[in-house]
Amino acid sequence: MGNVTQSALGPMAHDLSLWGLFLQADWVVKGVMIALLLASVWVWAIIFEKAATLRRVRREADAFEDRFWSGGSLDELHQQVGENPSHPLAAVFGAGMREWKRSAGRGLGSELAVVGTKERVERAMVVAIARELERMERWMVFLATVGSAAPFIGLFGTVWGIMNSFSAIAGMQNTSLAVVAPGIAEALFATAIGLIAAIPATIAFNKLSSDFGRFAGRMEAFAAEFAAILSRQGEQAAEPARPRAPAAAAE
């Protein structure tokens, strides 16, 4: 009797290891698993790249601000930065200095010209900030997409796998746990992989978005302070020479 039972259950034996669950899954479920695994690998690559980028731009911003507030010449600093700055804060400074030099070359002979120059400088720096943020936040949309869509993609694989499992169970006309459990385990494995991809993506997206937001605030604060400095210089350049007081009439 024991031999008969063993031989009957032998063909239905399943490998419940992770690799075995993958190999025994339906081709649709396998496709879902592979897509989610690739997405998970790409998510971690983005996380490491963005973390390294943030460390680098913070370090370079600290060094640049030390040079900026050291009291040296802004023209010399602009020459050191060059036309193609290597980090975002220097790019904002370069955009403001280029616009300032173009406006100063046309003359700042009136208060109205100073106000117009200040507006153009601020606008140039706002555009530079937006451009640098767009470059730093590249692939952030992918993190958000994986974080929101991966669980549902995994759930689709699970539903498809359970449908196939129920069809096979109906054909075998056997509802014992040994028959039902392997198929359901294969299907639920897709949801597990979806969560493995989604959870790090969601956490990283929230953390990186917060960090990029703080760095954007830092660039905006620097741009406001730099615009104020240039505005004061423009007002001093446009200030007309004060007439001397008339000498007292000789009595």
Short mmCIF file of N, CA and C in Angstrom, two decimals, residues 111-181:
data_model
loop_
_atom_site.label_atom_id
_atom_site.label_comp_id
_atom_site.label_asym_id
_atom_site.label_seq_id
_atom_site.Cartn_x
_atom_site.Cartn_y
_atom_site.Cartn_z
N GLU A 111 18.58 103.70 -13.00
CA GLU A 111 18.00 102.75 -12.04
C GLU A 111 17.12 101.74 -12.76
N LEU A 112 16.43 102.17 -13.83
CA LEU A 112 15.59 101.26 -14.59
C LEU A 112 16.43 100.16 -15.25
N ALA A 113 17.62 100.51 -15.75
CA ALA A 113 18.50 99.52 -16.36
C ALA A 113 18.98 98.52 -15.32
N VAL A 114 19.23 98.99 -14.10
CA VAL A 114 19.67 98.09 -13.02
C VAL A 114 18.56 97.10 -12.68
N VAL A 115 17.32 97.57 -12.60
CA VAL A 115 16.19 96.69 -12.29
C VAL A 115 16.01 95.65 -13.38
N GLY A 116 16.09 96.07 -14.64
CA GLY A 116 15.97 95.12 -15.75
C GLY A 116 17.08 94.10 -15.75
N THR A 117 18.30 94.55 -15.44
CA THR A 117 19.42 93.61 -15.37
C THR A 117 19.22 92.59 -14.26
N LYS A 118 18.75 93.03 -13.12
CA LYS A 118 18.51 92.11 -12.00
C LYS A 118 17.47 91.06 -12.39
N GLU A 119 16.42 91.48 -13.07
CA GLU A 119 15.40 90.52 -13.48
C GLU A 119 15.95 89.49 -14.46
N ARG A 120 16.77 89.95 -15.40
CA ARG A 120 17.34 89.02 -16.37
C ARG A 120 18.32 88.05 -15.70
N VAL A 121 19.10 88.55 -14.76
CA VAL A 121 20.03 87.68 -14.04
C VAL A 121 19.27 86.62 -13.24
N GLU A 122 18.22 87.04 -12.54
CA GLU A 122 17.43 86.09 -11.76
C GLU A 122 16.77 85.05 -12.66
N ARG A 123 16.26 85.50 -13.81
CA ARG A 123 15.63 84.57 -14.73
C ARG A 123 16.64 83.56 -15.28
N ALA A 124 17.84 84.03 -15.59
CA ALA A 124 18.88 83.14 -16.09
C ALA A 124 19.24 82.09 -15.05
N MET A 125 19.32 82.47 -13.79
CA MET A 125 19.67 81.52 -12.74
C MET A 125 18.53 80.55 -12.47
N VAL A 126 17.28 81.02 -12.57
CA VAL A 126 16.14 80.11 -12.41
C VAL A 126 16.15 79.04 -13.49
N VAL A 127 16.44 79.44 -14.72
CA VAL A 127 16.52 78.48 -15.82
C VAL A 127 17.66 77.50 -15.57
N ALA A 128 18.79 77.99 -15.08
CA ALA A 128 19.93 77.11 -14.80
C ALA A 128 19.60 76.11 -13.69
N ILE A 129 18.89 76.56 -12.66
CA ILE A 129 18.49 75.66 -11.58
C ILE A 129 17.58 74.56 -12.11
N ALA A 130 16.59 74.94 -12.93
CA ALA A 130 15.68 73.94 -13.49
C ALA A 130 16.42 72.94 -14.37
N ARG A 131 17.39 73.43 -15.15
CA ARG A 131 18.14 72.54 -16.03
C ARG A 131 19.00 71.57 -15.22
N GLU A 132 19.65 72.06 -14.18
CA GLU A 132 20.50 71.19 -13.37
C GLU A 132 19.66 70.17 -12.60
N LEU A 133 18.50 70.57 -12.09
CA LEU A 133 17.64 69.63 -11.38
C LEU A 133 17.13 68.54 -12.32
N GLU A 134 16.78 68.95 -13.53
CA GLU A 134 16.30 67.96 -14.49
C GLU A 134 17.38 66.93 -14.80
N ARG A 135 18.61 67.38 -14.87
CA ARG A 135 19.71 66.46 -15.14
C ARG A 135 19.97 65.55 -13.94
N MET A 136 19.92 66.08 -12.73
CA MET A 136 20.17 65.26 -11.55
C MET A 136 19.04 64.27 -11.29
N GLU A 137 17.81 64.66 -11.60
CA GLU A 137 16.65 63.82 -11.31
C GLU A 137 16.30 62.85 -12.44
N ARG A 138 17.20 62.71 -13.39
CA ARG A 138 16.95 61.75 -14.47
C ARG A 138 16.77 60.34 -13.90
N TRP A 139 15.81 59.60 -14.43
CA TRP A 139 15.44 58.25 -14.04
C TRP A 139 14.65 58.19 -12.74
N MET A 140 14.37 59.34 -12.14
CA MET A 140 13.52 59.31 -10.94
C MET A 140 12.10 58.86 -11.29
N VAL A 141 11.64 59.18 -12.48
CA VAL A 141 10.31 58.74 -12.90
C VAL A 141 10.25 57.22 -12.97
N PHE A 142 11.36 56.60 -13.36
CA PHE A 142 11.40 55.13 -13.41
C PHE A 142 11.23 54.55 -12.01
N LEU A 143 11.87 55.15 -11.01
CA LEU A 143 11.69 54.66 -9.64
C LEU A 143 10.24 54.77 -9.21
N ALA A 144 9.62 55.91 -9.51
CA ALA A 144 8.22 56.09 -9.13
C ALA A 144 7.32 55.09 -9.85
N THR A 145 7.61 54.83 -11.12
CA THR A 145 6.80 53.89 -11.90
C THR A 145 6.91 52.47 -11.36
N VAL A 146 8.15 52.05 -11.07
CA VAL A 146 8.34 50.70 -10.53
C VAL A 146 7.69 50.58 -9.15
N GLY A 147 7.83 51.62 -8.33
CA GLY A 147 7.25 51.57 -6.99
C GLY A 147 5.74 51.44 -7.00
N SER A 148 5.10 52.05 -7.99
CA SER A 148 3.64 52.01 -8.03
C SER A 148 3.09 50.84 -8.86
N ALA A 149 3.82 50.44 -9.91
CA ALA A 149 3.28 49.45 -10.85
C ALA A 149 3.75 48.03 -10.57
N ALA A 150 4.93 47.85 -9.97
CA ALA A 150 5.47 46.50 -9.80
C ALA A 150 4.55 45.58 -8.99
N PRO A 151 3.93 46.03 -7.88
CA PRO A 151 3.03 45.10 -7.17
C PRO A 151 1.87 44.62 -8.03
N PHE A 152 1.34 45.52 -8.88
CA PHE A 152 0.21 45.11 -9.73
C PHE A 152 0.67 44.17 -10.84
N ILE A 153 1.89 44.40 -11.36
CA ILE A 153 2.41 43.47 -12.37
C ILE A 153 2.63 42.09 -11.75
N GLY A 154 3.19 42.06 -10.53
CA GLY A 154 3.35 40.79 -9.84
C GLY A 154 2.00 40.14 -9.54
N LEU A 155 1.01 40.97 -9.19
CA LEU A 155 -0.32 40.42 -8.92
C LEU A 155 -0.94 39.81 -10.18
N PHE A 156 -0.67 40.44 -11.34
CA PHE A 156 -1.15 39.86 -12.59
C PHE A 156 -0.54 38.47 -12.80
N GLY A 157 0.77 38.35 -12.54
CA GLY A 157 1.40 37.03 -12.67
C GLY A 157 0.80 36.03 -11.70
N THR A 158 0.47 36.49 -10.49
CA THR A 158 -0.13 35.59 -9.50
C THR A 158 -1.51 35.12 -9.94
N VAL A 159 -2.33 36.05 -10.41
CA VAL A 159 -3.68 35.69 -10.86
C VAL A 159 -3.60 34.70 -12.03
N TRP A 160 -2.70 34.99 -12.97
CA TRP A 160 -2.56 34.08 -14.12
C TRP A 160 -2.11 32.69 -13.66
N GLY A 161 -1.15 32.65 -12.74
CA GLY A 161 -0.67 31.36 -12.25
C GLY A 161 -1.74 30.58 -11.50
N ILE A 162 -2.54 31.27 -10.68
CA ILE A 162 -3.59 30.59 -9.93
C ILE A 162 -4.67 30.05 -10.88
N MET A 163 -4.98 30.83 -11.91
CA MET A 163 -5.94 30.33 -12.91
C MET A 163 -5.45 29.03 -13.54
N ASN A 164 -4.18 29.01 -13.93
CA ASN A 164 -3.64 27.78 -14.50
C ASN A 164 -3.62 26.64 -13.48
N SER A 165 -3.31 26.96 -12.23
CA SER A 165 -3.27 25.93 -11.19
C SER A 165 -4.66 25.33 -10.97
N PHE A 166 -5.67 26.16 -10.92
CA PHE A 166 -7.03 25.67 -10.73
C PHE A 166 -7.48 24.82 -11.92
N SER A 167 -7.04 25.23 -13.11
CA SER A 167 -7.39 24.43 -14.29
C SER A 167 -6.75 23.05 -14.19
N ALA A 168 -5.48 23.01 -13.77
CA ALA A 168 -4.80 21.72 -13.63
C ALA A 168 -5.42 20.88 -12.52
N ILE A 169 -5.82 21.52 -11.43
CA ILE A 169 -6.45 20.79 -10.32
C ILE A 169 -7.78 20.20 -10.76
N ALA A 170 -8.53 20.99 -11.55
CA ALA A 170 -9.81 20.47 -12.03
C ALA A 170 -9.61 19.27 -12.94
N GLY A 171 -8.55 19.30 -13.75
CA GLY A 171 -8.29 18.17 -14.63
C GLY A 171 -7.87 16.93 -13.88
N MET A 172 -7.13 17.11 -12.79
CA MET A 172 -6.67 15.97 -11.99
C MET A 172 -7.74 15.47 -11.05
N GLN A 173 -8.75 16.32 -10.75
CA GLN A 173 -9.84 15.96 -9.84
C GLN A 173 -9.30 15.53 -8.48
N ASN A 174 -8.33 16.34 -8.02
CA ASN A 174 -7.73 16.05 -6.73
C ASN A 174 -7.46 17.38 -6.04
N THR A 175 -8.03 17.59 -4.86
CA THR A 175 -7.90 18.86 -4.14
C THR A 175 -7.05 18.73 -2.89
N SER A 176 -6.20 17.73 -2.84
CA SER A 176 -5.34 17.58 -1.67
C SER A 176 -4.30 18.71 -1.65
N LEU A 177 -3.78 18.98 -0.46
CA LEU A 177 -2.81 20.06 -0.29
C LEU A 177 -1.55 19.82 -1.11
N ALA A 178 -1.16 18.59 -1.27
CA ALA A 178 0.04 18.28 -2.05
C ALA A 178 -0.12 18.67 -3.51
N VAL A 179 -1.36 18.68 -3.99
CA VAL A 179 -1.61 19.05 -5.37
C VAL A 179 -1.81 20.55 -5.51
N VAL A 180 -2.50 21.16 -4.56
CA VAL A 180 -2.85 22.58 -4.66
C VAL A 180 -1.67 23.49 -4.33
N ALA A 181 -0.89 23.13 -3.30
CA ALA A 181 0.12 24.05 -2.78
C ALA A 181 1.20 24.44 -3.79
#
